[in-house]
Amino acid sequence: MKRLKKTLALFTATLFCVMPIFTQSLTAKAEENEPITYYLKYLEDLDEWRYQQLTAWDSNDNHGPLSHVLAYIKDGDTVVVNGEESINLELEAHLKNLTILNANTVLVTAEGIDEVYQHGGVCVLNTDVKDAYIYDTSVCNFNQNVTNLNIIGTDDINAQVGVVGKASHVKGYDNHKVYYELYNFAPDTLCIINGALHTEPAHYSTTASGTTAPSTGSGSASGDYDDVPKTGESHMILWLTGIAAICLLGSYKLRKY
């Protein structure tokens, strides 16, 4: 009995020593999978696009080459584009957010985008988009489908927008009124010029159908990616659970002695 107590005591002490290591490992793996914001800015002195992993450009911080973004971007990441030159982004990822602050022409190919915010320039999107917000005099062409398309102005709406695929919900508005809110545009029929709709009424509906899901806000829920298991995490939790079970079983047997 004494030998059993000593063995279990030693095992318990060892467990408390190694658990912090496993905890740190799990934390590190979770951090590796956290969404990243890549801020892309065209630097005239270098004559090239550079990036920082920040939500706003910091001229005093280090920056890296665009090739790093193209190589390491992953599902759930965010891209911000700010610069006077054209840029072609071929991204093998599903973006949570694409924000265009200032650019001549932006061409984006991706595996899907949850949110697009365009504040000027010309943008061509070769992917499906869930929620799009096109501001002021922006020019945007969607070469695939868009679920919720918002044409937004201040005192009027003036954007130029075309959709090659389907557009499920289209709303044009400024801070004074809603100019139109329409649904279920047939493929390759949506055309908006200077904010005005140039699509024949036969190609869209004035009422929402059961398949349309209008956007209720400008952002997605913070927990969208929380349910995705982190790499290696599930097996480690099972292993720790097994150790806890052994300890409980040992404690029960000691009480029987």
Short mmCIF file of C-alpha atoms in Angstrom, two decimals:
data_model
loop_
_atom_site.label_atom_id
_atom_site.label_comp_id
_atom_site.label_asym_id
_atom_site.label_seq_id
_atom_site.Cartn_x
_atom_site.Cartn_y
_atom_site.Cartn_z
CA MET A 1 0.00 0.00 0.00
CA LYS A 2 2.82 2.40 0.89
CA ARG A 3 4.51 1.62 -2.42
CA LEU A 4 1.25 2.34 -4.29
CA LYS A 5 0.78 5.65 -2.46
CA LYS A 6 4.36 6.65 -3.27
CA THR A 7 3.93 5.73 -6.95
CA LEU A 8 0.71 7.72 -7.28
CA ALA A 9 2.23 10.71 -5.48
CA LEU A 10 5.19 10.67 -7.86
CA PHE A 11 2.88 10.33 -10.87
CA THR A 12 0.74 13.27 -9.66
CA ALA A 13 3.81 15.46 -9.12
CA THR A 14 5.06 14.64 -12.61
CA LEU A 15 1.66 15.48 -14.08
CA PHE A 16 1.66 18.93 -12.46
CA CYS A 17 5.15 19.53 -13.85
CA VAL A 18 4.32 18.66 -17.45
CA MET A 19 0.83 20.17 -17.67
CA PRO A 20 2.15 23.78 -17.99
CA ILE A 21 4.25 22.64 -20.94
CA PHE A 22 1.22 21.14 -22.67
CA THR A 23 -0.82 24.25 -21.87
CA GLN A 24 1.84 26.51 -23.39
CA SER A 25 1.94 24.29 -26.48
CA LEU A 26 -1.84 24.52 -26.93
CA THR A 27 -1.73 28.31 -26.50
CA ALA A 28 1.03 28.62 -29.07
CA LYS A 29 -0.91 26.52 -31.57
CA ALA A 30 -4.04 28.63 -31.03
CA GLU A 31 -2.06 31.85 -31.58
CA GLU A 32 -0.61 30.44 -34.81
CA ASN A 33 -4.14 30.01 -36.14
CA GLU A 34 -5.44 33.43 -35.07
CA PRO A 35 -6.66 35.60 -37.99
CA ILE A 36 -4.08 38.09 -39.24
CA THR A 37 -4.61 41.51 -40.78
CA TYR A 38 -2.23 42.28 -43.65
CA TYR A 39 -2.02 46.00 -44.38
CA LEU A 40 -0.67 46.53 -47.91
CA LYS A 41 0.75 49.92 -48.84
CA TYR A 42 2.54 51.13 -51.96
CA LEU A 43 5.81 52.84 -51.01
CA GLU A 44 6.93 55.27 -53.69
CA ASP A 45 10.53 55.41 -52.46
CA LEU A 46 10.84 51.64 -52.96
CA ASP A 47 8.52 51.55 -55.99
CA GLU A 48 6.77 48.45 -54.66
CA TRP A 49 3.97 47.16 -52.45
CA ARG A 50 4.94 46.28 -48.87
CA TYR A 51 2.98 44.88 -45.92
CA GLN A 52 2.68 45.15 -42.15
CA GLN A 53 0.64 42.93 -39.82
CA LEU A 54 -1.21 45.96 -38.45
CA THR A 55 -4.66 47.53 -38.81
CA ALA A 56 -3.11 50.92 -39.66
CA TRP A 57 0.21 51.64 -41.38
CA ASP A 58 3.06 52.62 -39.05
CA SER A 59 5.88 54.42 -40.85
CA ASN A 60 8.20 53.73 -37.92
CA ASP A 61 7.65 49.98 -37.96
CA ASN A 62 9.29 47.31 -40.13
CA HIS A 63 7.57 46.08 -43.29
CA GLY A 64 7.95 43.09 -45.56
CA PRO A 65 7.54 42.12 -49.23
CA LEU A 66 4.17 41.33 -50.81
CA SER A 67 5.43 37.83 -51.69
CA HIS A 68 5.23 36.88 -47.99
CA VAL A 69 1.51 37.67 -47.93
CA LEU A 70 0.85 35.64 -51.07
CA ALA A 71 2.75 32.67 -49.61
CA TYR A 72 1.40 32.60 -46.05
CA ILE A 73 -2.11 34.08 -46.08
CA LYS A 74 -4.72 31.67 -44.71
CA ASP A 75 -8.49 31.32 -44.34
CA GLY A 76 -10.01 33.96 -42.07
CA ASP A 77 -7.32 36.60 -42.61
CA THR A 78 -7.99 40.24 -43.52
CA VAL A 79 -6.37 42.36 -46.25
CA VAL A 80 -6.28 46.17 -46.36
CA VAL A 81 -5.10 47.85 -49.60
CA ASN A 82 -3.86 51.43 -49.60
CA GLY A 83 -1.81 52.87 -52.48
CA GLU A 84 -1.92 54.77 -55.75
CA GLU A 85 -0.64 51.94 -57.96
CA SER A 86 -2.40 48.88 -59.38
CA ILE A 87 -2.11 45.54 -57.61
CA ASN A 88 -2.97 41.96 -58.55
CA LEU A 89 -3.62 39.66 -55.58
CA GLU A 90 -3.94 35.93 -56.25
CA LEU A 91 -4.79 34.58 -52.80
CA GLU A 92 -5.23 30.89 -52.01
CA ALA A 93 -7.46 31.62 -49.02
CA HIS A 94 -10.98 32.58 -47.97
CA LEU A 95 -10.74 36.12 -46.61
CA LYS A 96 -12.78 37.39 -43.70
CA ASN A 97 -12.43 40.99 -44.88
CA LEU A 98 -11.04 42.93 -47.84
CA THR A 99 -10.86 46.71 -47.39
CA ILE A 100 -9.78 49.00 -50.22
CA LEU A 101 -8.91 52.47 -48.96
CA ASN A 102 -7.10 53.89 -51.94
CA ALA A 103 -5.80 52.20 -55.06
CA ASN A 104 -5.75 52.69 -58.81
CA THR A 105 -6.90 49.20 -59.80
CA VAL A 106 -7.19 46.18 -57.51
CA LEU A 107 -7.61 42.71 -59.01
CA VAL A 108 -8.35 40.03 -56.40
CA THR A 109 -8.64 36.29 -56.91
CA ALA A 110 -9.52 34.30 -53.77
CA GLU A 111 -11.47 31.30 -52.51
CA GLY A 112 -14.22 33.53 -51.17
CA ILE A 113 -14.60 36.78 -49.21
CA ASP A 114 -16.98 37.40 -46.31
CA GLU A 115 -16.85 41.22 -46.38
CA VAL A 116 -15.66 43.79 -48.93
CA TYR A 117 -15.37 47.51 -48.19
CA GLN A 118 -14.36 49.71 -51.12
CA HIS A 119 -13.66 53.41 -50.58
CA GLY A 120 -12.55 54.46 -54.06
CA GLY A 121 -10.61 53.25 -57.07
CA VAL A 122 -11.38 50.35 -59.39
CA CYS A 123 -11.78 46.80 -58.11
CA VAL A 124 -12.31 43.48 -59.89
CA LEU A 125 -13.22 40.48 -57.72
CA ASN A 126 -12.80 36.96 -59.06
CA THR A 127 -14.55 35.17 -56.21
CA ASP A 128 -17.88 34.86 -54.41
CA VAL A 129 -18.58 37.63 -51.90
CA LYS A 130 -21.03 37.49 -49.00
CA ASP A 131 -21.38 41.16 -47.98
CA ALA A 132 -20.10 44.08 -50.10
CA TYR A 133 -20.13 47.80 -49.25
CA ILE A 134 -19.25 50.02 -52.21
CA TYR A 135 -18.85 53.69 -51.30
CA ASP A 136 -19.08 56.98 -53.18
CA THR A 137 -17.54 56.94 -56.69
CA SER A 138 -15.94 53.50 -56.44
CA VAL A 139 -15.98 51.22 -59.49
CA CYS A 140 -16.38 47.50 -58.80
CA ASN A 141 -16.99 44.44 -60.94
CA PHE A 142 -17.97 41.12 -59.39
CA ASN A 143 -17.04 38.27 -61.72
CA GLN A 144 -18.88 35.74 -59.54
CA ASN A 145 -21.77 35.90 -57.08
CA VAL A 146 -22.50 38.46 -54.38
CA THR A 147 -25.07 37.83 -51.64
CA ASN A 148 -25.60 41.29 -50.12
CA LEU A 149 -24.52 44.31 -52.17
CA ASN A 150 -24.73 47.78 -50.61
CA ILE A 151 -24.25 50.91 -52.72
CA ILE A 152 -23.53 53.72 -50.26
CA GLY A 153 -23.09 57.48 -50.53
CA THR A 154 -23.16 60.57 -48.34
CA ASP A 155 -25.60 62.95 -50.03
CA ASP A 156 -26.16 60.76 -53.09
CA ILE A 157 -24.98 57.44 -54.54
CA ASN A 158 -22.55 57.48 -57.47
CA ALA A 159 -20.83 54.09 -57.63
CA GLN A 160 -20.40 52.02 -60.80
CA VAL A 161 -21.06 48.31 -60.23
CA GLY A 162 -21.48 45.24 -62.40
CA VAL A 163 -22.13 41.62 -61.41
CA VAL A 164 -21.40 38.72 -63.76
CA GLY A 165 -22.88 36.14 -61.39
CA LYS A 166 -26.00 36.35 -59.23
CA ALA A 167 -26.83 39.19 -56.84
CA SER A 168 -29.23 38.09 -54.10
CA HIS A 169 -29.86 41.41 -52.33
CA VAL A 170 -29.01 44.91 -53.61
CA LYS A 171 -29.56 48.10 -51.64
CA GLY A 172 -28.67 51.68 -52.64
CA TYR A 173 -28.76 54.35 -49.95
CA ASP A 174 -27.13 57.45 -48.47
CA ASN A 175 -27.51 59.19 -45.13
CA HIS A 176 -30.85 60.64 -46.25
CA LYS A 177 -32.83 57.82 -47.83
CA VAL A 178 -32.96 54.41 -49.49
CA TYR A 179 -33.11 54.69 -53.29
CA TYR A 180 -33.80 51.01 -54.02
CA GLU A 181 -33.75 47.62 -52.36
CA LEU A 182 -34.15 44.67 -54.73
CA TYR A 183 -33.58 40.93 -54.78
CA ASN A 184 -32.58 37.88 -56.81
CA PHE A 185 -30.92 39.41 -59.85
CA ALA A 186 -30.43 36.93 -62.67
CA PRO A 187 -26.81 36.16 -63.61
CA ASP A 188 -25.00 38.82 -65.63
CA THR A 189 -27.82 41.36 -65.45
CA LEU A 190 -26.98 43.75 -62.60
CA CYS A 191 -25.63 47.06 -63.85
CA ILE A 192 -25.37 50.23 -61.76
CA ILE A 193 -24.12 53.45 -63.37
CA ASN A 194 -23.54 56.56 -61.28
CA GLY A 195 -25.56 54.93 -58.52
CA ALA A 196 -28.62 54.38 -60.74
CA LEU A 197 -29.90 50.90 -61.56
CA HIS A 198 -29.77 49.95 -65.26
CA THR A 199 -31.33 46.49 -65.19
CA GLU A 200 -34.62 45.46 -66.74
CA PRO A 201 -37.31 44.72 -64.08
CA ALA A 202 -37.80 41.24 -65.56
CA HIS A 203 -34.36 40.25 -64.22
CA TYR A 204 -34.95 40.92 -60.52
CA SER A 205 -37.58 40.81 -57.78
CA THR A 206 -38.92 43.56 -55.55
CA THR A 207 -39.56 41.15 -52.68
CA ALA A 208 -37.23 38.86 -50.81
CA SER A 209 -37.51 35.11 -51.29
CA GLY A 210 -36.81 32.39 -48.75
CA THR A 211 -33.30 31.94 -50.09
CA THR A 212 -32.25 35.56 -49.64
CA ALA A 213 -30.39 36.55 -46.48
CA PRO A 214 -30.10 40.37 -46.31
CA SER A 215 -27.23 41.70 -44.23
CA THR A 216 -28.16 43.09 -40.83
CA GLY A 217 -24.80 44.68 -40.09
CA SER A 218 -21.39 45.60 -41.44
CA GLY A 219 -19.42 42.89 -39.71
CA SER A 220 -19.50 39.15 -39.12
CA ALA A 221 -19.86 37.57 -35.68
CA SER A 222 -16.66 37.46 -33.65
CA GLY A 223 -17.10 33.72 -33.07
CA ASP A 224 -17.20 32.69 -36.74
CA TYR A 225 -13.90 30.81 -36.47
CA ASP A 226 -13.99 29.86 -32.77
CA ASP A 227 -15.50 26.43 -33.43
CA VAL A 228 -12.71 25.33 -35.77
CA PRO A 229 -10.40 22.89 -33.91
CA LYS A 230 -6.80 24.12 -33.61
CA THR A 231 -4.11 21.86 -35.08
CA GLY A 232 -3.17 19.11 -32.62
CA GLU A 233 -5.46 20.42 -29.90
CA SER A 234 -8.12 17.68 -29.88
CA HIS A 235 -5.64 14.79 -29.34
CA MET A 236 -3.87 16.64 -26.52
CA ILE A 237 -7.11 17.29 -24.67
CA LEU A 238 -8.03 13.59 -24.92
CA TRP A 239 -4.59 12.65 -23.56
CA LEU A 240 -4.92 15.03 -20.58
CA THR A 241 -8.44 13.77 -19.93
CA GLY A 242 -7.08 10.22 -19.82
CA ILE A 243 -4.43 11.22 -17.25
CA ALA A 244 -7.10 12.85 -15.09
CA ALA A 245 -9.16 9.64 -15.24
CA ILE A 246 -6.16 7.57 -14.13
CA CYS A 247 -5.57 9.92 -11.19
CA LEU A 248 -9.21 9.68 -10.13
CA LEU A 249 -9.11 5.89 -10.40
CA GLY A 250 -5.94 5.77 -8.28
CA SER A 251 -7.50 8.00 -5.65
CA TYR A 252 -10.54 5.71 -5.48
CA LYS A 253 -8.36 2.61 -5.02
CA LEU A 254 -6.39 4.29 -2.21
CA ARG A 255 -9.60 4.95 -0.33
CA LYS A 256 -10.47 1.23 -0.63
CA TYR A 257 -7.17 0.33 1.00
#
